[in-house]
mmCIF file of N, CA and C in Angstrom:
data_model
loop_
_atom_site.group_PDB
_atom_site.id
_atom_site.type_symbol
_atom_site.label_atom_id
_atom_site.label_comp_id
_atom_site.label_asym_id
_atom_site.label_seq_id
_atom_site.Cartn_x
_atom_site.Cartn_y
_atom_site.Cartn_z
ATOM 1 N N UNK A 302 35.814 77.262 142.459
ATOM 2 C CA UNK A 302 34.542 76.876 141.870
ATOM 3 C C UNK A 302 34.440 75.354 141.918
ATOM 4 N N UNK A 303 33.354 74.876 142.465
ATOM 5 C CA UNK A 303 33.164 73.439 142.594
ATOM 6 C C UNK A 303 32.630 72.850 141.289
ATOM 7 N N UNK A 304 32.698 71.554 141.196
ATOM 8 C CA UNK A 304 32.193 70.859 140.007
ATOM 9 C C UNK A 304 30.689 71.056 139.865
ATOM 10 N N UNK A 305 29.971 71.132 140.994
ATOM 11 C CA UNK A 305 28.528 71.355 140.926
ATOM 12 C C UNK A 305 28.205 72.727 140.346
ATOM 13 N N UNK A 306 28.992 73.739 140.698
ATOM 14 C CA UNK A 306 28.792 75.076 140.125
ATOM 15 C C UNK A 306 29.018 75.054 138.624
ATOM 16 N N UNK A 307 29.994 74.302 138.182
ATOM 17 C CA UNK A 307 30.267 74.216 136.746
ATOM 18 C C UNK A 307 29.138 73.499 136.005
ATOM 19 N N UNK A 308 28.552 72.489 136.634
ATOM 20 C CA UNK A 308 27.488 71.719 135.987
ATOM 21 C C UNK A 308 26.161 72.463 136.020
ATOM 22 N N UNK A 309 25.771 72.924 137.204
ATOM 23 C CA UNK A 309 24.445 73.496 137.390
ATOM 24 C C UNK A 309 24.403 75.010 137.357
ATOM 25 N N UNK A 310 25.513 75.665 137.482
ATOM 26 C CA UNK A 310 25.540 77.117 137.525
ATOM 27 C C UNK A 310 25.327 77.632 138.941
ATOM 28 N N UNK A 311 25.340 78.935 139.064
ATOM 29 C CA UNK A 311 25.171 79.582 140.365
ATOM 30 C C UNK A 311 23.695 79.591 140.735
ATOM 31 N N UNK A 312 23.360 78.979 141.874
ATOM 32 C CA UNK A 312 21.961 78.904 142.281
ATOM 33 C C UNK A 312 21.387 80.271 142.634
ATOM 34 N N UNK A 313 22.224 81.219 143.069
ATOM 35 C CA UNK A 313 21.734 82.570 143.359
ATOM 36 C C UNK A 313 21.271 83.251 142.082
ATOM 37 N N UNK A 314 21.969 83.012 140.972
ATOM 38 C CA UNK A 314 21.544 83.582 139.693
ATOM 39 C C UNK A 314 20.222 82.974 139.249
ATOM 40 N N UNK A 315 20.061 81.682 139.458
ATOM 41 C CA UNK A 315 18.806 81.022 139.088
ATOM 42 C C UNK A 315 17.653 81.553 139.931
ATOM 43 N N UNK A 316 17.914 81.791 141.215
ATOM 44 C CA UNK A 316 16.884 82.334 142.095
ATOM 45 C C UNK A 316 16.496 83.742 141.649
ATOM 46 N N UNK A 317 17.490 84.550 141.302
ATOM 47 C CA UNK A 317 17.217 85.915 140.836
ATOM 48 C C UNK A 317 16.414 85.883 139.540
ATOM 49 N N UNK A 318 16.728 84.934 138.653
ATOM 50 C CA UNK A 318 15.992 84.810 137.381
ATOM 51 C C UNK A 318 14.530 84.456 137.658
ATOM 52 N N UNK A 319 14.298 83.492 138.552
ATOM 53 C CA UNK A 319 12.922 83.108 138.869
ATOM 54 C C UNK A 319 12.149 84.266 139.483
ATOM 55 N N UNK A 320 12.799 85.049 140.346
ATOM 56 C CA UNK A 320 12.144 86.209 140.954
ATOM 57 C C UNK A 320 11.805 87.261 139.903
ATOM 58 N N UNK A 321 12.708 87.468 138.934
ATOM 59 C CA UNK A 321 12.445 88.430 137.878
ATOM 60 C C UNK A 321 11.266 87.969 137.016
ATOM 61 N N UNK A 322 11.211 86.687 136.699
ATOM 62 C CA UNK A 322 10.099 86.162 135.908
ATOM 63 C C UNK A 322 8.782 86.283 136.674
ATOM 64 N N UNK A 323 8.834 86.076 137.978
ATOM 65 C CA UNK A 323 7.633 86.217 138.802
ATOM 66 C C UNK A 323 7.129 87.661 138.773
ATOM 67 N N UNK A 324 8.057 88.633 138.877
ATOM 68 C CA UNK A 324 7.662 90.054 138.807
ATOM 69 C C UNK A 324 7.100 90.386 137.428
ATOM 70 N N UNK A 325 7.676 89.802 136.383
ATOM 71 C CA UNK A 325 7.206 90.083 135.024
ATOM 72 C C UNK A 325 5.779 89.567 134.834
ATOM 73 N N UNK A 326 5.469 88.415 135.415
ATOM 74 C CA UNK A 326 4.120 87.853 135.282
ATOM 75 C C UNK A 326 3.073 88.709 135.983
ATOM 76 N N UNK A 327 3.501 89.532 136.932
ATOM 77 C CA UNK A 327 2.580 90.405 137.658
ATOM 78 C C UNK A 327 2.284 91.694 136.892
ATOM 79 N N UNK A 328 2.989 91.929 135.796
ATOM 80 C CA UNK A 328 2.772 93.138 135.004
ATOM 81 C C UNK A 328 1.438 93.065 134.270
ATOM 82 N N UNK A 329 0.886 94.211 133.862
ATOM 83 C CA UNK A 329 -0.297 94.185 133.002
ATOM 84 C C UNK A 329 0.021 93.416 131.709
ATOM 85 N N UNK A 330 -0.999 92.882 131.093
ATOM 86 C CA UNK A 330 -0.819 91.986 129.945
ATOM 87 C C UNK A 330 0.005 92.607 128.812
ATOM 88 N N UNK A 331 -0.268 93.856 128.459
ATOM 89 C CA UNK A 331 0.477 94.499 127.373
ATOM 90 C C UNK A 331 1.964 94.623 127.704
ATOM 91 N N UNK A 332 2.271 94.986 128.934
ATOM 92 C CA UNK A 332 3.657 95.111 129.358
ATOM 93 C C UNK A 332 4.341 93.745 129.383
ATOM 94 N N UNK A 333 3.616 92.743 129.848
ATOM 95 C CA UNK A 333 4.172 91.392 129.898
ATOM 96 C C UNK A 333 4.460 90.881 128.482
ATOM 97 N N UNK A 334 3.561 91.150 127.548
ATOM 98 C CA UNK A 334 3.784 90.732 126.163
ATOM 99 C C UNK A 334 5.008 91.428 125.569
ATOM 100 N N UNK A 335 5.184 92.703 125.883
ATOM 101 C CA UNK A 335 6.367 93.428 125.411
ATOM 102 C C UNK A 335 7.626 92.857 126.045
ATOM 103 N N UNK A 336 7.567 92.539 127.320
ATOM 104 C CA UNK A 336 8.704 91.932 128.018
ATOM 105 C C UNK A 336 9.092 90.612 127.363
ATOM 106 N N UNK A 337 8.108 89.767 127.085
ATOM 107 C CA UNK A 337 8.393 88.474 126.470
ATOM 108 C C UNK A 337 8.944 88.642 125.052
ATOM 109 N N UNK A 338 8.444 89.629 124.304
ATOM 110 C CA UNK A 338 8.951 89.871 122.955
ATOM 111 C C UNK A 338 10.413 90.322 122.995
ATOM 112 N N UNK A 339 10.745 91.214 123.932
ATOM 113 C CA UNK A 339 12.137 91.653 124.070
ATOM 114 C C UNK A 339 13.021 90.488 124.504
ATOM 115 N N UNK A 340 12.519 89.683 125.418
ATOM 116 C CA UNK A 340 13.275 88.528 125.890
ATOM 117 C C UNK A 340 13.537 87.548 124.744
ATOM 118 N N UNK A 341 12.528 87.289 123.939
ATOM 119 C CA UNK A 341 12.683 86.382 122.799
ATOM 120 C C UNK A 341 13.708 86.929 121.810
ATOM 121 N N UNK A 342 13.638 88.230 121.538
ATOM 122 C CA UNK A 342 14.589 88.852 120.627
ATOM 123 C C UNK A 342 16.021 88.717 121.155
ATOM 124 N N UNK A 343 16.203 89.013 122.432
ATOM 125 C CA UNK A 343 17.553 88.945 123.009
ATOM 126 C C UNK A 343 18.083 87.520 123.052
ATOM 127 N N UNK A 344 17.230 86.549 123.356
ATOM 128 C CA UNK A 344 17.668 85.160 123.384
ATOM 129 C C UNK A 344 18.079 84.688 121.984
ATOM 130 N N UNK A 345 17.370 85.175 120.955
ATOM 131 C CA UNK A 345 17.650 84.719 119.596
ATOM 132 C C UNK A 345 18.808 85.453 118.941
ATOM 133 N N UNK A 346 19.041 86.707 119.302
ATOM 134 C CA UNK A 346 20.062 87.487 118.610
ATOM 135 C C UNK A 346 21.246 87.857 119.486
ATOM 136 N N UNK A 347 21.045 87.868 120.773
ATOM 137 C CA UNK A 347 22.121 88.278 121.673
ATOM 138 C C UNK A 347 23.066 87.127 121.987
ATOM 139 N N UNK A 348 24.171 87.483 122.567
ATOM 140 C CA UNK A 348 25.104 86.456 123.020
ATOM 141 C C UNK A 348 25.584 86.845 124.413
ATOM 142 N N UNK A 349 25.960 85.867 125.157
ATOM 143 C CA UNK A 349 26.450 86.096 126.514
ATOM 144 C C UNK A 349 27.967 86.114 126.456
ATOM 145 N N UNK A 350 28.529 87.202 126.936
ATOM 146 C CA UNK A 350 29.984 87.332 126.951
ATOM 147 C C UNK A 350 30.460 86.898 128.331
ATOM 148 N N UNK A 351 31.243 85.851 128.375
ATOM 149 C CA UNK A 351 31.750 85.354 129.649
ATOM 150 C C UNK A 351 33.248 85.539 129.705
#
């Protein structure tokens, strides 16, 4: 693992995240609002196990 990977993270993961957000924005408004609510809940209460 290079120092850049440690600082910036894996660029493939960032690309996948952006693609997922793009697909979410294409959802109907009610579904998108539910997606954002679940995302907010998980960001606030969940933890990432590494």
